[in-house]
Short mmCIF file of C-alpha atoms (C1' of nucleotides) in Angstrom, two decimals:
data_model
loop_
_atom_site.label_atom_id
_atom_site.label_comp_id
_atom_site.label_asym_id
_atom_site.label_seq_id
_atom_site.Cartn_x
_atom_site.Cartn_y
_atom_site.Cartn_z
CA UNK W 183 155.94 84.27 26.98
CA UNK W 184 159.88 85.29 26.23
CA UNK W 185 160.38 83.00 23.22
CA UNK W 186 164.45 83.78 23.62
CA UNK W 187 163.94 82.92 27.76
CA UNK W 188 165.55 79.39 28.88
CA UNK W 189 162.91 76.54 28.88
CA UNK W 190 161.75 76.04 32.55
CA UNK W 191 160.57 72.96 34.25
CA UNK W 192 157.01 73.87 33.61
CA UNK W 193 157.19 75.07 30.35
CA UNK W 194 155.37 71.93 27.95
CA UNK W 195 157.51 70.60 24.66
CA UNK W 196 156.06 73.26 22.42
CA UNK W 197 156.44 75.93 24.38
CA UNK W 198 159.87 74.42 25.05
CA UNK W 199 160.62 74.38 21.26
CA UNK W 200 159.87 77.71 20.22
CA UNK W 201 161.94 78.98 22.90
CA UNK W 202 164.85 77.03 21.57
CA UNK W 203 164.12 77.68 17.86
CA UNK W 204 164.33 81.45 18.89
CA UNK W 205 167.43 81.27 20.72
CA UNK W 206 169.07 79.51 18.20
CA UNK W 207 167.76 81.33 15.05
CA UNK W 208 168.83 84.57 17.02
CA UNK W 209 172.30 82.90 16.67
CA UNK W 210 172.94 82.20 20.77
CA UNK W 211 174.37 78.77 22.13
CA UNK W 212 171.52 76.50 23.26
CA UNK W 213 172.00 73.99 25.73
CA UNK W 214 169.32 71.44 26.58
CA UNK W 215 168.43 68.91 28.96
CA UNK W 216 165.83 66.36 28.48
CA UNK W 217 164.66 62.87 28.00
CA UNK W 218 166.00 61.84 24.63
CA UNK W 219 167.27 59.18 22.17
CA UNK W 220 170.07 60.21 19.97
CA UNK W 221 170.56 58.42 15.92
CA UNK W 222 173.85 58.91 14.00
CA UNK W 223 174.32 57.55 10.79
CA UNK W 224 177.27 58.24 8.93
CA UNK W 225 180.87 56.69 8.48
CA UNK W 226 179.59 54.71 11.66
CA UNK W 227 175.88 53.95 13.15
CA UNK W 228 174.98 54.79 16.82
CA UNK W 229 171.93 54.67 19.16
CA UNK W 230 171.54 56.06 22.17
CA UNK W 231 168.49 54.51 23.85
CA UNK W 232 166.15 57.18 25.91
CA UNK W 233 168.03 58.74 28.54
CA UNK W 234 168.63 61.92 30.20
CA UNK W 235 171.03 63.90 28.53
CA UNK W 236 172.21 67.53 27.56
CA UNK W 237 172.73 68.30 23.92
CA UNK W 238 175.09 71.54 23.20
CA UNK W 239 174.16 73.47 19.50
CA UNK W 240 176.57 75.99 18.40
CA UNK W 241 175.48 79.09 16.54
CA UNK W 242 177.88 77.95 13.60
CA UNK W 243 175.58 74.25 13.84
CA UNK W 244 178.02 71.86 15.29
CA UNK W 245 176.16 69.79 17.90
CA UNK W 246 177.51 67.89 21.07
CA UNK W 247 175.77 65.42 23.04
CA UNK W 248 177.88 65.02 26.01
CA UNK W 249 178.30 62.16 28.26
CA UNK W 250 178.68 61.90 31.65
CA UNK W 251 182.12 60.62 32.50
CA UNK W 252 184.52 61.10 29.48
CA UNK W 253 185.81 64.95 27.85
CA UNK W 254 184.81 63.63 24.65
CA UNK W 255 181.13 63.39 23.51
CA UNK W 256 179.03 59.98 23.04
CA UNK W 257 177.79 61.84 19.36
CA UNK W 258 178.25 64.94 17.81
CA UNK W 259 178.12 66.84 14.11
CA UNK W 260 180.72 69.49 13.20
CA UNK W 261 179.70 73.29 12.05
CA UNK W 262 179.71 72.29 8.44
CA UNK W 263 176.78 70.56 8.89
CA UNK W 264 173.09 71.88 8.63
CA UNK W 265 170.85 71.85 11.80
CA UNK W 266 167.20 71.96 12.16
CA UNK W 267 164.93 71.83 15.36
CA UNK W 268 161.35 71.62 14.89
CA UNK W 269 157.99 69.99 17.10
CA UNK W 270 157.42 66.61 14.90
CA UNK W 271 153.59 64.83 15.02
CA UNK W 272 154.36 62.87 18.00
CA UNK W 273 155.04 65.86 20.20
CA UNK W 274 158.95 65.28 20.38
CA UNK W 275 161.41 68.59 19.68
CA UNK W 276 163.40 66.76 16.98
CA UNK W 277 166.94 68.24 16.23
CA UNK W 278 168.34 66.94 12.99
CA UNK W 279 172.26 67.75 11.58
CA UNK W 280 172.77 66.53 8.04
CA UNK W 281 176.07 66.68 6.31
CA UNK W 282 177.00 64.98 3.51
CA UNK W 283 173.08 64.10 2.58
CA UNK W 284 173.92 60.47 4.18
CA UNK W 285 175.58 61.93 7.43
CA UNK W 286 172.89 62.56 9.87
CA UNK W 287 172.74 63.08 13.50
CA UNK W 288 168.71 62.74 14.79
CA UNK W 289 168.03 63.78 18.51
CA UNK W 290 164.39 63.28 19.60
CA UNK W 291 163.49 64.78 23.25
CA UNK W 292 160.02 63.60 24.50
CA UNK W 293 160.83 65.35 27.28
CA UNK W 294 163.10 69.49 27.75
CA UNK W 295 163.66 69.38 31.62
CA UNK W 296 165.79 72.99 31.33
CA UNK W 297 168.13 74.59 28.93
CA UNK W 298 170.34 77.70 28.85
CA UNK W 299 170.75 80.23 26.18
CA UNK W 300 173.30 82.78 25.57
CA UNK W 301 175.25 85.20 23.02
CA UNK W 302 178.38 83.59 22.41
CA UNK W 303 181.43 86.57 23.09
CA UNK W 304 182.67 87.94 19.64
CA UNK W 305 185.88 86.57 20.72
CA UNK W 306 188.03 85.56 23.25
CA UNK W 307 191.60 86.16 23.42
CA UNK W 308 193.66 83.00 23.89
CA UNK W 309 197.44 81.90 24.02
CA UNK W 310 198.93 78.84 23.39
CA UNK W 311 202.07 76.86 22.45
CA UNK W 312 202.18 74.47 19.52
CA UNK W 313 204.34 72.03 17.99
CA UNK W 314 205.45 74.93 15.57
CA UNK W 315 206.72 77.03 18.56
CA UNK W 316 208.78 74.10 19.53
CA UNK W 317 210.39 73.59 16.20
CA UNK W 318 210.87 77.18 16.28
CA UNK W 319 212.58 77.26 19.44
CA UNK W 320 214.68 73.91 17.73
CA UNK W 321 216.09 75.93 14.45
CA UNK W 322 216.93 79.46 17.04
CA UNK W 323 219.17 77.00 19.11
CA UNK W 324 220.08 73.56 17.44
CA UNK W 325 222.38 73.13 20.25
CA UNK W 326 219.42 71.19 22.02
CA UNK W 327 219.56 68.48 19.66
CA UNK W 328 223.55 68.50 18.38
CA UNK W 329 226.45 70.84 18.63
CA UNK W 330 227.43 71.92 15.36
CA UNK W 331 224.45 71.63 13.46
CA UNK W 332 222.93 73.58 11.13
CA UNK W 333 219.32 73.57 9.81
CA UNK W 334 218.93 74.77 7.22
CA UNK W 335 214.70 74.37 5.77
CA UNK W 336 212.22 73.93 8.13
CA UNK W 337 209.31 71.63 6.51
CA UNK W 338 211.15 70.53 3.87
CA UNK W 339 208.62 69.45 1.25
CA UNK W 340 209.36 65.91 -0.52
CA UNK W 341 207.78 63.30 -1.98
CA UNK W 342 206.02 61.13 0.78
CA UNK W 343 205.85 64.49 3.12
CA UNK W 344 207.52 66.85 5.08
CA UNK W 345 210.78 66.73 6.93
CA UNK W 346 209.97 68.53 10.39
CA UNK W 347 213.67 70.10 10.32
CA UNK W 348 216.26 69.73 7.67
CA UNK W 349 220.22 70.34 8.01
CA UNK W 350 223.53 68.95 7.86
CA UNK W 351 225.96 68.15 10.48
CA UNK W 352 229.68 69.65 11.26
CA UNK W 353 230.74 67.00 9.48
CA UNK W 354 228.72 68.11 6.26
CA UNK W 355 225.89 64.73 6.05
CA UNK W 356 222.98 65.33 5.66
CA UNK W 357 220.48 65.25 8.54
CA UNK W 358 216.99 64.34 8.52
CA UNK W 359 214.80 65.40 11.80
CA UNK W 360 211.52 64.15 12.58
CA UNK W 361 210.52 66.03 16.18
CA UNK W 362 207.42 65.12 18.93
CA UNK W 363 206.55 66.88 21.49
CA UNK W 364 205.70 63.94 23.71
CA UNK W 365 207.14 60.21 23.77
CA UNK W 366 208.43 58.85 20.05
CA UNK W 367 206.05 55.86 18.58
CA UNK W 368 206.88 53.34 16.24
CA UNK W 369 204.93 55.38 13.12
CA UNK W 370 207.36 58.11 13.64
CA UNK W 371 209.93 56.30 13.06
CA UNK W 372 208.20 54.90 9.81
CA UNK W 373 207.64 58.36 9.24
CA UNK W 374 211.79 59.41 9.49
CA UNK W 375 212.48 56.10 7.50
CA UNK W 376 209.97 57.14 4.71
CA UNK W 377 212.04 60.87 4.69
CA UNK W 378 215.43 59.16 4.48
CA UNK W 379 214.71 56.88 1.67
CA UNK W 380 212.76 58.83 -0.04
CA UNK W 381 215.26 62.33 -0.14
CA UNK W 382 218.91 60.95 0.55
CA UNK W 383 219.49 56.83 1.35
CA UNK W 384 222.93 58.58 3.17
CA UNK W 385 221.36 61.02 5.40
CA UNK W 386 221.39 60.76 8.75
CA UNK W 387 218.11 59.98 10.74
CA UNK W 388 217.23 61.86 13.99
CA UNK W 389 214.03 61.15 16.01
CA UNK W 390 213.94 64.44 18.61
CA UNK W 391 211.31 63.79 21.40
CA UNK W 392 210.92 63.91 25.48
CA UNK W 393 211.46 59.90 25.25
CA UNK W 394 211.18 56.88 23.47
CA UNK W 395 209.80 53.47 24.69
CA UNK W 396 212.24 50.43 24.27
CA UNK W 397 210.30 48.47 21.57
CA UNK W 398 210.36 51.73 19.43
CA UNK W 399 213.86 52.50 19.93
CA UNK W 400 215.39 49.02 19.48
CA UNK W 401 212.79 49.15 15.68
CA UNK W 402 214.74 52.85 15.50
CA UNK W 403 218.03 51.20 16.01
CA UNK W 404 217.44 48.82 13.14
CA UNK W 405 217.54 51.47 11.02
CA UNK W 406 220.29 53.14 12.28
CA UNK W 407 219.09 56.03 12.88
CA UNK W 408 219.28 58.34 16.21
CA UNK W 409 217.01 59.21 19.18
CA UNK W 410 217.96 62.94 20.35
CA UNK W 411 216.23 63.36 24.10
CA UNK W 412 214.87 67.12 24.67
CA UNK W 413 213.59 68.72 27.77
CA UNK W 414 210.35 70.78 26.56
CA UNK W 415 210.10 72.23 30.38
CA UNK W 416 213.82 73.53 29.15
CA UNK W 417 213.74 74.60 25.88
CA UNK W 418 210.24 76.91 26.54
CA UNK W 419 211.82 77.52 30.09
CA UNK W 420 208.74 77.25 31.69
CA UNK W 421 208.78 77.92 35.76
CA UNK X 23 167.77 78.59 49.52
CA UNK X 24 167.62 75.28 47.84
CA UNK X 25 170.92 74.45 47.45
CA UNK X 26 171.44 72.08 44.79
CA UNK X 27 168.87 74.60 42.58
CA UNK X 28 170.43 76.11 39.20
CA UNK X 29 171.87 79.23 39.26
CA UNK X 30 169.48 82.20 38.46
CA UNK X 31 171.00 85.92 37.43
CA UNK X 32 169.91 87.30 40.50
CA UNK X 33 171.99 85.31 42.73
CA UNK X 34 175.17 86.91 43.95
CA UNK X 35 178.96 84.81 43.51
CA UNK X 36 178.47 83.33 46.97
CA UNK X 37 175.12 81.45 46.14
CA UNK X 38 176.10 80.78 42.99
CA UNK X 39 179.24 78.80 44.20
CA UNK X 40 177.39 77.09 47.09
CA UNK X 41 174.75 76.12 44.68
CA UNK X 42 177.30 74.68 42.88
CA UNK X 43 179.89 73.14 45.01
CA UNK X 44 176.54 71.29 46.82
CA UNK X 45 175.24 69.82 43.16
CA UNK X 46 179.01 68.61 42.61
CA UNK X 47 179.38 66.63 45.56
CA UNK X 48 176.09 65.21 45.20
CA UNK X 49 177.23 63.51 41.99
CA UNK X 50 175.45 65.69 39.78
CA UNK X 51 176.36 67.07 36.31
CA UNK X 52 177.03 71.22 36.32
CA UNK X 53 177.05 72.89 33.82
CA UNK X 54 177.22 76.66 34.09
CA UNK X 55 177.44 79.64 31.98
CA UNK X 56 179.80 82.80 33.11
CA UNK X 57 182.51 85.49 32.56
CA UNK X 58 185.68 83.46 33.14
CA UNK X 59 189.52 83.29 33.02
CA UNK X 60 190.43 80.08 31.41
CA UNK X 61 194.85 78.68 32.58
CA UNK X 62 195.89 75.41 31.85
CA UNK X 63 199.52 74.60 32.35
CA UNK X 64 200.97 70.57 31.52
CA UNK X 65 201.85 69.22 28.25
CA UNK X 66 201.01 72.71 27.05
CA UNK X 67 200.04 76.21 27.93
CA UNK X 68 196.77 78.33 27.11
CA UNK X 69 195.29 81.00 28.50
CA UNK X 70 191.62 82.54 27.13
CA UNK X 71 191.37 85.88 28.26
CA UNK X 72 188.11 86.98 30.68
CA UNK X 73 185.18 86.13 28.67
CA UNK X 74 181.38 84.70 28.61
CA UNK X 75 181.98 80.71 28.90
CA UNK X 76 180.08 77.78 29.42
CA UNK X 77 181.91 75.18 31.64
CA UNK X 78 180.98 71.66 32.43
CA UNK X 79 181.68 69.43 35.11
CA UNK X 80 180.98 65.67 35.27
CA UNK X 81 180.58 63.82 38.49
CA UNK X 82 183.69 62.07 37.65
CA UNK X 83 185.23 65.09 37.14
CA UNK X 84 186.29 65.78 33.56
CA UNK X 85 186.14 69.46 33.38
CA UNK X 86 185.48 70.78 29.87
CA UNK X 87 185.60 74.47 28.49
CA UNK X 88 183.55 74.65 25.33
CA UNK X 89 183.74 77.03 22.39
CA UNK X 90 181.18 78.43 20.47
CA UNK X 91 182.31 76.99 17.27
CA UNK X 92 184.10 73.31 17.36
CA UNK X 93 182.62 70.58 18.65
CA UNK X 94 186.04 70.10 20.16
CA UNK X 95 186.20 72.09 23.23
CA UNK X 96 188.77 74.91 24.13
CA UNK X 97 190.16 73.54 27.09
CA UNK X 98 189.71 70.34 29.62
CA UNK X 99 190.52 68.09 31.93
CA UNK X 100 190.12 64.30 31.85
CA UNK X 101 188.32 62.02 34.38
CA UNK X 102 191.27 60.90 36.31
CA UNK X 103 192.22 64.62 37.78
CA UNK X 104 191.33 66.16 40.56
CA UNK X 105 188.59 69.00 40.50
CA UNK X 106 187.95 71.15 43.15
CA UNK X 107 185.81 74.13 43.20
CA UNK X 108 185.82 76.62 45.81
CA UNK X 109 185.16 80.44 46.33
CA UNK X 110 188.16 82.39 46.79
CA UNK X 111 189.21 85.62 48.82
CA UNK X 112 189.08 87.95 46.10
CA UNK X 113 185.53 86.84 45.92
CA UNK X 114 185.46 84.31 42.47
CA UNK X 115 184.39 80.99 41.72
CA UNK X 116 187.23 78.83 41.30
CA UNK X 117 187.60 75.57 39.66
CA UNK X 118 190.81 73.73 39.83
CA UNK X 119 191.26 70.56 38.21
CA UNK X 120 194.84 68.77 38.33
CA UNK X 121 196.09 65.47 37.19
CA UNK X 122 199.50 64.58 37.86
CA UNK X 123 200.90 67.44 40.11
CA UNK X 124 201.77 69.76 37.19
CA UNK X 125 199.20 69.20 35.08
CA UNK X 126 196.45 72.11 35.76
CA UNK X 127 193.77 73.76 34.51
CA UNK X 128 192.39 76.62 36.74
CA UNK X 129 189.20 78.12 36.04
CA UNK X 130 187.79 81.68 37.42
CA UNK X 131 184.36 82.98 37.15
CA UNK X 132 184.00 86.53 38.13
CA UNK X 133 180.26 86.24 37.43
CA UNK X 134 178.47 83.45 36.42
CA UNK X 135 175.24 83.90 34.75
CA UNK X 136 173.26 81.02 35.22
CA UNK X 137 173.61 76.88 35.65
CA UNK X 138 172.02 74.09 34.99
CA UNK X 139 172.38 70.74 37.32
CA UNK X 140 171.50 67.12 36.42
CA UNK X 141 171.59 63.81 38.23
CA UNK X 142 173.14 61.72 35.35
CA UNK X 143 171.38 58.20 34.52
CA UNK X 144 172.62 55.08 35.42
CA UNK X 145 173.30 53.72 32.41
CA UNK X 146 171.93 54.34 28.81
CA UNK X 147 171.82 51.53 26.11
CA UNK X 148 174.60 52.36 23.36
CA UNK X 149 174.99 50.49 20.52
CA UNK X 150 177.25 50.99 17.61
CA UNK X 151 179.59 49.12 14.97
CA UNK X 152 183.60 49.89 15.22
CA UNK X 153 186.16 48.69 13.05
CA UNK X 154 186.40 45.24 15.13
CA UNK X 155 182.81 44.59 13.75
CA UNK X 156 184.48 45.09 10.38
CA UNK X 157 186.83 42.50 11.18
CA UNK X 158 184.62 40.08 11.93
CA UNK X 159 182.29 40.51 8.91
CA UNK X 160 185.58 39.98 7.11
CA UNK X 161 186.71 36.93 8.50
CA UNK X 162 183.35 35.59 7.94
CA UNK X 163 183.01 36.75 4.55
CA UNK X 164 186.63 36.11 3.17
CA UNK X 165 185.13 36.61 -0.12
CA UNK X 166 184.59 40.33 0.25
CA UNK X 167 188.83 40.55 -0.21
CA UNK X 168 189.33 37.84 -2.78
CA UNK X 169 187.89 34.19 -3.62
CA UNK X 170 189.89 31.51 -1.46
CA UNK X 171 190.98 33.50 0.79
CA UNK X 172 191.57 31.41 3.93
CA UNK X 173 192.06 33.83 7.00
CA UNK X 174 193.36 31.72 10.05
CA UNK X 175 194.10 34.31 12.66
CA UNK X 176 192.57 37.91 13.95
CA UNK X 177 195.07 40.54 15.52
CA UNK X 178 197.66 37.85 14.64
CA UNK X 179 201.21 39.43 17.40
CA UNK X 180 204.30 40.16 15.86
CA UNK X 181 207.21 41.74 16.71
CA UNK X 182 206.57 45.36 15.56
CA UNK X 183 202.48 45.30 16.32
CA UNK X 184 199.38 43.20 15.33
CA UNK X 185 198.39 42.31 11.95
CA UNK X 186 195.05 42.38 11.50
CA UNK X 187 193.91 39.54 9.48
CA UNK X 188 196.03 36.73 8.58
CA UNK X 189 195.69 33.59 6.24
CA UNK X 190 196.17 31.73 3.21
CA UNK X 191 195.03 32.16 -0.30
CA UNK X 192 194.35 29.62 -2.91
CA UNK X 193 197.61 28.96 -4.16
CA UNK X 194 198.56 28.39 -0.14
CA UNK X 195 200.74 31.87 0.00
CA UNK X 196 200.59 33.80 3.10
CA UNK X 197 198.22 37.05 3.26
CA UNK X 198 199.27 40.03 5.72
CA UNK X 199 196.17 41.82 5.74
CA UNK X 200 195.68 45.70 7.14
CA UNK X 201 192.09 46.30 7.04
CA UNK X 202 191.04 50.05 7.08
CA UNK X 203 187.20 51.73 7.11
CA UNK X 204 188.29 55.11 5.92
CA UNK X 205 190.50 56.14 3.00
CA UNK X 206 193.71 54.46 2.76
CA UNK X 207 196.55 56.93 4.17
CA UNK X 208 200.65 56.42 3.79
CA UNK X 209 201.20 55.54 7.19
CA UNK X 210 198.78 52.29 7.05
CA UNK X 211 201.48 51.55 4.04
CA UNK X 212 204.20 51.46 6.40
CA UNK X 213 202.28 49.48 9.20
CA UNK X 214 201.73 46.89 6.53
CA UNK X 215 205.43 47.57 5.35
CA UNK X 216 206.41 46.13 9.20
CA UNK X 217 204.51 43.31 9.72
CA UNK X 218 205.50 42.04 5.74
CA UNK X 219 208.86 43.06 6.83
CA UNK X 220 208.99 41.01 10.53
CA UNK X 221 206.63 38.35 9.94
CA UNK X 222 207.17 37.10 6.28
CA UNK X 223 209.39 38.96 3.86
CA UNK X 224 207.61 36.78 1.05
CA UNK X 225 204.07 37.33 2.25
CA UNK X 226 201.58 39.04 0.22
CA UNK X 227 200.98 42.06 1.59
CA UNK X 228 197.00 43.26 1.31
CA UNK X 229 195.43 47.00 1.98
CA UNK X 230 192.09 46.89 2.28
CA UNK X 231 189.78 50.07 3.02
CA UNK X 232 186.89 51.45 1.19
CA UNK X 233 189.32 53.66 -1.57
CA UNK X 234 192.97 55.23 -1.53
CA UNK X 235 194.60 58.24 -3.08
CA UNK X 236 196.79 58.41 -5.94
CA UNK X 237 200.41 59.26 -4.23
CA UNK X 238 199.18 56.42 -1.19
CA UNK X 239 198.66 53.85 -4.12
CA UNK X 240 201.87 54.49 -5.77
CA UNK X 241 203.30 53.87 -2.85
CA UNK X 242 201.86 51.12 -1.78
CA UNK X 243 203.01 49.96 -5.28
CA UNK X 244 206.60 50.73 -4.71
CA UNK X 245 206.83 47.79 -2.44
CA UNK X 246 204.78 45.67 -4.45
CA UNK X 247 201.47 45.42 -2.00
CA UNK X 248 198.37 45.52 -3.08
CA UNK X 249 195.23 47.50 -2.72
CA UNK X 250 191.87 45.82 -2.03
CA UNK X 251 188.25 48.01 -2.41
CA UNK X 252 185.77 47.18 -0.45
CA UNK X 253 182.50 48.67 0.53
CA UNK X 254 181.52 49.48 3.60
CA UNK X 255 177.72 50.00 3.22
CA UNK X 256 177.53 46.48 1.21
CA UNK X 257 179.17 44.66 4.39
CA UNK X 258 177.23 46.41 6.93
CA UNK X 259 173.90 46.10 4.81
CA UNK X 260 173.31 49.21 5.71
CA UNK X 261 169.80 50.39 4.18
"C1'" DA K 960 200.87 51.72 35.41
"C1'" DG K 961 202.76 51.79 30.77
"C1'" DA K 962 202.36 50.92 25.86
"C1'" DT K 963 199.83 50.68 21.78
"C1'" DT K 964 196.23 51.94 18.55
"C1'" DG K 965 191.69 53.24 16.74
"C1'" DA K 966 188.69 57.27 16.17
"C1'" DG K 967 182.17 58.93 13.04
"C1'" DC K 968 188.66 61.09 15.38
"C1'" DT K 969 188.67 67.02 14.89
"C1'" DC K 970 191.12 70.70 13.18
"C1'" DG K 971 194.15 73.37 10.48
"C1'" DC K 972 197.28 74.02 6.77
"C1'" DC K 973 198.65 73.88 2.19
"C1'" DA K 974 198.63 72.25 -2.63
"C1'" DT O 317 188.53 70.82 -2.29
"C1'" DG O 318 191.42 66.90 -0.86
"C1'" DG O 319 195.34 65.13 1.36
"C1'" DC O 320 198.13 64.95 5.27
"C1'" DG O 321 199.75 65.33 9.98
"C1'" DA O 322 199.24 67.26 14.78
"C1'" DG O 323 196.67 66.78 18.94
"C1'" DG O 324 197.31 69.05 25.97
"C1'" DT O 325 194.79 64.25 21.08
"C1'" DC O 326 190.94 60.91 24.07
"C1'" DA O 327 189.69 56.44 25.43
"C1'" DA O 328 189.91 51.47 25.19
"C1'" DT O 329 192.49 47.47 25.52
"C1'" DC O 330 196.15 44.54 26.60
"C1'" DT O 331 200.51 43.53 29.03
#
DNA sequence: AGATTGAGCTCGCCA
DNA sequence: TGGCGAGGTCAATCT
């Protein structure tokens, strides 16, 4: 028997566990499918009664146990907790990941249909752009929010948090500028409001995003402070 | 050939893809393992680099990339795109999965390994508690914020959003109540902040979550709110 | 369809 | 290690 081999139809549950136990103590990504009921109990309690499933474990221990429709997973445990998988009494490959010592995540299969097993790449190269980029691209040319200004700190640290982009105007106020990268909510503006009373009552507010919905900008307006409209597709001249 | 069969190592690209193109539109789950070029291009831009993947495709058609670490995954696509997988000239397995027209994420698999396929259950039995069941146990057990407190209305609409719990107390003085089951953060402050703010400038304004840190509570202070413990494990009667 | 908000958020950064 | 904010947030719910 290849103990690192995937688990085949006919394989039985032990047979099926010590496969997985091997691939997974040989540090490879295991992914299973079987007849199982899932337990979490942690900052919330979940059970998943038996059904078929697959269940992802990481080398690094995070688990996933995916569900069919959605991206995100019906339970799960990060990599800083500790996984076991053993064969309990009843027969059942049991995987267990604890954090916390009352943070547990219990899967019980009574039944492995298949799994895969694999070495995970050292590592992959991958590009992406962040919020950072964009505030980046904001302080090279302020021009996309107001002519004239001038930032001057970029997460400006205060009391109740940082200010995204700090300046002052061609007039010489003080400007405040809280930036998203997709449509402005109501807590961002909480967020600029906090910033403004907290570093300079005077300053001037600026919310920079795509857009703003009407309920947020009329609670904005209240304030007196200012939306600024950007064109992401623009400013990182994609296409 | 059995068509909707897994993918073994010693099938070539072309009965690997019509493998998995038939288990797709047969509703079933895919899942397969693979060297792969990972593009998405939307609300932001990545690009992983030609590496050993696993990918998995729902019948709905949420697409996600996993990594070997997080139990986040690296890239995806939600259930409401598009996913089409086909085999293209230069001889590669292509999965293309687009939401609104310029929202994309393009998968190629030079080789892929192996796969597993799944017909997905019906339906399993979930059960869990969410912050909703915290409501309720509140407004059943006033006594768990403070003696005589009278709460008269759940999600209670205002202007700027919905306050959670809303009442009386003993000396007939209205409560704004923002009811939290993890750590009390800044922003819930400001939430509270609103509603006080729209709904009742002379309301008492109450935080309640399980505990809150020093630079929150002096905060929360600032505006003369106040801070309620309570325990989440005592409510719940958990174990 | 759009807006809002919770989430076992997860993850990363920084004090 | 804890606090805080971003996220391609996702996903549910309500308008």
């Amino acid at each position: 028997m290849e103990y690192k081999s995937d688990v085949q139809p006919k394989d039985n549950i032990r047979e099926a566990t010590n496969k997985i136990i091997n691939a997974h103590t040989a540090g490879e990504v295991v992914i299973i499918v079987g007849e199982c009921t899932v337990n979490y109990n942690g900052s919330a309690w979940t059970y998943l009664d038996l059904g078929k499933r697959s269940v992802r474990i990481n080398p690094s221990g995070a688990v996933v146990v995916s569900g069919n429709k959605s991206v995100k997973p019906k339970n799960w445990q990060t990599s800083d907790a500790k996984t076991d998988i053993k064969l309990d009494d009843d027969n059942e490959l049991v995987i267990e990941s604890v954090k916390n010592s009352d943070d547990s995540l219990l899967i019980r299969f009574t039944n492995v249909l298949k799994s895969i097993h694999y070495d995970p790449p050292e590592k992959n190269v991958e590009v992406e752009g962040t919020e950072n980029d964009l505030h980046n691209k904001l302080i090279e040319n302020p021009e996309y929010i107001e002519d004239g200004l001038n930032i001057t700190e970029h997460e400006k640290s205060v009391k109740t948090g940082d200010i995204d982009l700090f300046g002052y105007d061609e007039n010489g106020s003080d400007v405040i500028i809280e930036v998203k990268r997709r449509k402005a909510q109501i807590k961002n503006v909480d967020q600029l409001n906090r910033y403004v009373k907290t570093y300079n009552e005077n300053a001037r507010g600026l919310l920079v995003a795509p857009n703003i919905s009407d309920s947020t900008k009329e609670y904005l307006d209240s304030y007196d402070y200012e939306f600024i409209s950007i064109d992401i597709s623009e400013i990182f001249d994609k296409k």
